[in-house]
Coordinates of N, CA and C in Angstrom, one line a residue:
D1 N 87.4 88.3 102.2 CA 86.9 87.0 101.9 C 87.3 86.4 100.5
F2 N 87.3 87.3 99.5 CA 87.6 86.8 98.2 C 89.1 86.5 98.1
K3 N 90.0 87.0 98.9 CA 91.4 86.7 98.8 C 91.6 85.2 99.1
Q4 N 90.7 84.6 99.9 CA 90.8 83.2 100.2 C 90.7 82.3 98.9
V5 N 90.0 82.8 97.9 CA 89.9 82.1 96.7 C 91.2 82.0 96.0
H6 N 92.0 83.1 96.0 CA 93.3 83.2 95.4 C 94.3 82.5 96.2
R7 N 94.1 82.3 97.4 CA 95.1 81.7 98.3 C 94.9 80.1 98.4
A8 N 93.9 79.6 97.7 CA 93.6 78.2 97.8 C 94.7 77.4 97.2
A9 N 94.9 76.2 97.7 CA 96.0 75.3 97.3 C 95.8 74.7 95.9
N10 N 94.5 74.5 95.5 CA 94.2 73.9 94.2 C 92.9 74.4 93.7
R11 N 92.5 74.0 92.5 CA 91.3 74.5 91.9 C 90.0 74.1 92.6
E12 N 90.0 72.9 93.1 CA 88.8 72.4 93.9 C 88.7 73.2 95.2
A13 N 89.7 73.5 95.9 CA 89.7 74.3 97.1 C 89.2 75.7 96.7
A14 N 89.7 76.2 95.6 CA 89.3 77.6 95.2 C 87.8 77.6 94.9
E15 N 87.3 76.6 94.3 CA 85.8 76.5 94.0 C 85.0 76.5 95.3
V16 N 85.5 75.8 96.3 CA 84.8 75.7 97.6 C 84.8 77.1 98.2
K17 N 86.0 77.8 98.2 CA 86.1 79.1 98.7 C 85.3 80.1 98.0
L18 N 85.2 79.9 96.7 CA 84.3 80.8 95.9 C 82.8 80.7 96.2
N19 N 82.4 79.4 96.4 CA 81.0 79.2 96.9 C 80.8 79.7 98.3
E20 N 81.7 79.6 99.2 CA 81.6 80.2 100.5 C 81.5 81.7 100.4
F21 N 82.3 82.3 99.6 CA 82.2 83.7 99.3 C 80.9 84.1 98.8
A22 N 80.4 83.4 97.8 CA 79.1 83.7 97.2 C 78.0 83.6 98.3
N23 N 78.0 82.6 99.1 CA 77.0 82.4 100.1 C 77.0 83.5 101.2
N24 N 78.2 84.0 101.5 CA 78.4 85.0 102.5 C 77.9 86.4 102.0
W25 N 78.1 86.7 100.7 CA 77.9 88.0 100.2 C 76.7 88.1 99.3
H26 N 76.0 87.0 99.1 CA 74.9 87.1 98.1 C 73.8 88.0 98.5
Q27 N 73.5 88.1 99.8 CA 72.4 89.0 100.3 C 72.8 90.5 100.1
T28 N 74.1 90.8 100.3 CA 74.5 92.2 100.2 C 74.7 92.6 98.7
Y29 N 75.3 91.7 97.9 CA 75.6 92.1 96.5 C 75.1 91.0 95.5
P30 N 73.8 90.9 95.4 CA 73.2 89.8 94.6 C 73.6 89.8 93.1
K31 N 73.6 91.0 92.5 CA 73.9 91.1 91.1 C 75.4 90.8 90.9
L32 N 76.3 91.3 91.7 CA 77.7 91.1 91.6 C 78.0 89.6 91.7
I33 N 77.4 88.9 92.7 CA 77.7 87.5 92.9 C 77.2 86.7 91.8
K34 N 76.0 87.0 91.2 CA 75.5 86.3 90.1 C 76.4 86.5 88.9
D35 N 76.9 87.7 88.6 CA 77.8 87.9 87.5 C 79.1 87.2 87.7
L36 N 79.6 87.2 88.9 CA 80.9 86.6 89.3 C 80.8 85.1 89.0
L37 N 79.7 84.4 89.4 CA 79.6 83.0 89.3 C 79.4 82.6 87.8
K38 N 79.0 83.5 86.9 CA 78.8 83.2 85.5 C 80.1 83.2 84.8
M39 N 81.2 83.8 85.4 CA 82.5 83.9 84.7 C 83.1 82.6 84.5
P40 N 83.3 82.1 83.3 CA 83.8 80.7 83.1 C 85.3 80.7 83.3
N41 N 86.0 81.8 83.1 CA 87.5 81.8 83.2 C 88.0 82.4 84.5
L42 N 87.2 82.5 85.5 CA 87.5 83.1 86.8 C 88.7 82.4 87.5
L43 N 88.7 81.1 87.4 CA 89.7 80.3 88.1 C 90.8 79.8 87.2
T44 N 91.0 80.4 86.0 CA 92.0 79.9 85.1 C 93.4 80.0 85.6
F45 N 93.7 81.0 86.5 CA 95.0 81.1 87.1 C 95.4 79.9 87.9
M46 N 94.4 79.1 88.4 CA 94.7 78.0 89.2 C 95.3 76.8 88.4
D47 N 95.3 76.9 87.0 CA 95.9 75.9 86.2 C 97.5 76.1 86.1
F48 N 98.0 77.2 86.6 CA 99.4 77.5 86.6 C 100.1 77.2 87.9
P49 N 101.4 77.1 87.9 CA 102.1 76.7 89.1 C 101.9 77.8 90.2
P50 N 101.8 77.4 91.5 CA 101.5 78.3 92.6 C 102.5 79.5 92.7
A51 N 103.7 79.4 92.2 CA 104.7 80.4 92.3 C 104.4 81.7 91.5
I52 N 103.6 81.5 90.5 CA 103.3 82.6 89.6 C 101.8 83.1 89.7
R53 N 101.0 82.4 90.4 CA 99.6 82.7 90.5 C 99.3 84.2 90.9
Q54 N 100.0 84.7 91.9 CA 99.8 86.0 92.4 C 100.0 87.0 91.2
S55 N 101.0 86.8 90.4 CA 101.3 87.7 89.3 C 100.2 87.7 88.3
L56 N 99.5 86.5 88.1 CA 98.5 86.4 87.1 C 97.2 87.1 87.5
Y57 N 96.8 87.0 88.8 CA 95.5 87.6 89.1 C 95.7 89.0 89.6
S58 N 96.9 89.5 89.8 CA 97.1 90.8 90.3 C 97.1 91.8 89.2
T59 N 96.8 93.1 89.5 CA 96.8 94.2 88.5 C 98.0 95.1 88.7
N60 N 99.0 94.7 89.4 CA 100.1 95.5 89.7 C 100.9 95.9 88.5
L61 N 101.1 95.0 87.5 CA 101.8 95.3 86.3 C 101.0 96.4 85.5
I62 N 99.7 96.2 85.4 CA 98.9 97.2 84.7 C 99.0 98.6 85.3
E63 N 98.8 98.6 86.7 CA 98.9 99.8 87.4 C 100.2 100.5 87.3
N64 N 101.3 99.7 87.2 CA 102.6 100.3 87.0 C 102.8 101.0 85.7
F65 N 102.2 100.3 84.6 CA 102.3 100.9 83.3 C 101.4 102.1 83.2
N66 N 100.3 102.1 83.8 CA 99.4 103.3 83.8 C 100.1 104.5 84.5
K67 N 100.8 104.2 85.6 CA 101.5 105.2 86.4 C 102.6 105.8 85.5
H68 N 103.3 105.0 84.7 CA 104.3 105.4 83.8 C 103.7 106.4 82.8
L69 N 102.6 106.0 82.2 CA 101.9 106.9 81.2 C 101.5 108.2 81.8
K70 N 100.9 108.2 83.0 CA 100.5 109.4 83.7 C 101.7 110.3 83.9
R71 N 102.8 109.7 84.3 CA 104.0 110.5 84.6 C 104.6 111.2 83.3
T72 N 104.6 110.5 82.2 CA 105.1 111.0 81.0 C 104.2 112.0 80.3
T73 N 102.9 111.8 80.5 CA 101.9 112.7 79.8 C 101.6 113.9 80.6
Y74 N 102.0 113.9 81.9 CA 101.6 115.1 82.8 C 102.3 116.4 82.3
H75 N 103.5 116.3 81.7 CA 104.2 117.5 81.3 C 103.6 118.0 80.0
K76 N 102.9 117.2 79.3 CA 102.4 117.6 78.0 C 101.0 118.3 78.2
E77 N 100.9 119.6 77.8 CA 99.7 120.3 77.9 C 98.6 119.9 77.0
Q78 N 99.0 119.7 75.7 CA 98.1 119.3 74.7 C 98.8 118.7 73.5
F79 N 98.0 118.0 72.7 CA 98.6 117.4 71.5 C 97.9 118.1 70.3
P80 N 98.6 118.5 69.3 CA 98.0 119.2 68.2 C 97.0 118.3 67.4
T81 N 97.3 117.1 67.2 CA 96.4 116.2 66.5 C 96.3 114.9 67.2
E82 N 95.3 114.1 66.8 CA 95.1 112.8 67.4 C 96.3 111.9 67.0
D83 N 96.8 112.1 65.8 CA 97.9 111.3 65.3 C 99.1 111.5 66.2
S84 N 99.4 112.7 66.6 CA 100.5 113.0 67.4 C 100.4 112.4 68.8
L85 N 99.2 112.3 69.3 CA 99.0 111.6 70.6 C 99.3 110.1 70.4
D86 N 98.8 109.5 69.3 CA 99.1 108.1 69.0 C 100.6 107.8 68.9
R87 N 101.3 108.7 68.2 CA 102.7 108.5 68.1 C 103.4 108.6 69.4
F88 N 103.0 109.6 70.2 CA 103.6 109.8 71.5 C 103.4 108.5 72.4
L89 N 102.1 108.0 72.4 CA 101.8 106.8 73.2 C 102.6 105.6 72.8
V90 N 102.7 105.4 71.5 CA 103.5 104.3 71.0 C 104.9 104.4 71.4
S91 N 105.5 105.6 71.3 CA 106.9 105.7 71.8 C 107.0 105.4 73.3
Q92 N 106.0 105.8 74.1 CA 106.1 105.5 75.5 C 105.9 104.0 75.7
F93 N 105.1 103.3 74.9 CA 105.0 101.8 75.0 C 106.3 101.2 74.8
N94 N 107.0 101.7 73.7 CA 108.3 101.1 73.3 C 109.3 101.3 74.4
I95 N 109.3 102.5 75.0 CA 110.3 102.9 76.0 C 110.1 102.0 77.3
Y96 N 108.8 101.8 77.6 CA 108.5 101.0 78.8 C 108.8 99.5 78.5
N97 N 108.6 99.0 77.3 CA 108.9 97.6 77.0 C 110.4 97.4 77.0
E98 N 111.2 98.3 76.5 CA 112.6 98.2 76.5 C 113.2 98.2 77.9
K99 N 112.6 99.1 78.7 CA 113.1 99.2 80.1 C 112.8 97.9 80.9
S100 N 111.6 97.3 80.7 CA 111.3 96.1 81.5 C 111.4 94.8 80.7
L101 N 112.1 94.8 79.6 CA 112.3 93.6 78.8 C 113.1 92.6 79.5
K102 N 114.1 92.9 80.2 CA 115.0 92.0 80.9 C 114.5 91.6 82.3
R103 N 113.5 92.3 82.8 CA 113.0 92.1 84.1 C 112.2 90.8 84.1
I104 N 112.4 90.0 85.1 CA 111.6 88.8 85.3 C 110.7 89.0 86.6
H105 N 109.5 88.8 86.4 CA 108.5 89.0 87.5 C 108.7 87.9 88.5
R106 N 108.3 88.3 89.8 CA 108.5 87.3 90.9 C 107.9 86.0 90.6
G107 N 108.6 84.9 90.8 CA 108.1 83.6 90.7 C 108.4 83.0 89.3
F108 N 108.7 83.8 88.3 CA 108.8 83.3 86.9 C 110.2 82.7 86.6
K109 N 111.2 83.2 87.3 CA 112.6 82.7 87.0 C 112.7 81.2 87.1
G110 N 112.3 80.7 88.2 CA 112.5 79.2 88.4 C 111.6 78.4 87.5
L111 N 110.5 79.0 87.0 CA 109.6 78.2 86.2 C 109.7 78.5 84.7
Q112 N 110.7 79.2 84.3 CA 110.8 79.6 82.9 C 110.8 78.4 81.9
D113 N 111.5 77.3 82.2 CA 111.6 76.2 81.4 C 110.2 75.5 81.3
T114 N 109.5 75.4 82.4 CA 108.2 74.8 82.5 C 107.2 75.6 81.6
L115 N 107.2 76.9 81.8 CA 106.3 77.7 81.0 C 106.6 77.7 79.6
E116 N 107.8 77.7 79.2 CA 108.2 77.7 77.8 C 107.7 76.3 77.1
A117 N 107.9 75.3 77.9 CA 107.4 73.9 77.4 C 105.9 73.9 77.3
S118 N 105.2 74.6 78.1 CA 103.7 74.6 78.1 C 103.2 75.4 76.9
F119 N 103.9 76.4 76.5 CA 103.3 77.3 75.5 C 104.0 77.2 74.1
I120 N 105.0 76.4 74.0 CA 105.7 76.3 72.7 C 105.4 75.0 72.1

């Protein structure tokens, strides 16, 4: 049901779908619905072009990064100090950033000029 909020054509339609979702699930999850409706930035992604909305509300990029960290730290048994762990993680952040620096996420290539104009 909540996917319909993200698939809405515009912000007004998303608000309607959100209210429908809240009405359908309020009895089952009253606290969750109450907290969800209090979120002022919940529909901020609707202010962006439709081509990139999925990338904005999805957690795929974060999950991919976490998977990278798990893969690289799996072979390490332990770290002698907390500082060594920090240095290792920063090096992994840099490696990941360098690897994905040239990569353009789906939908962003055609809107690059528009997004640059919006944020510069």
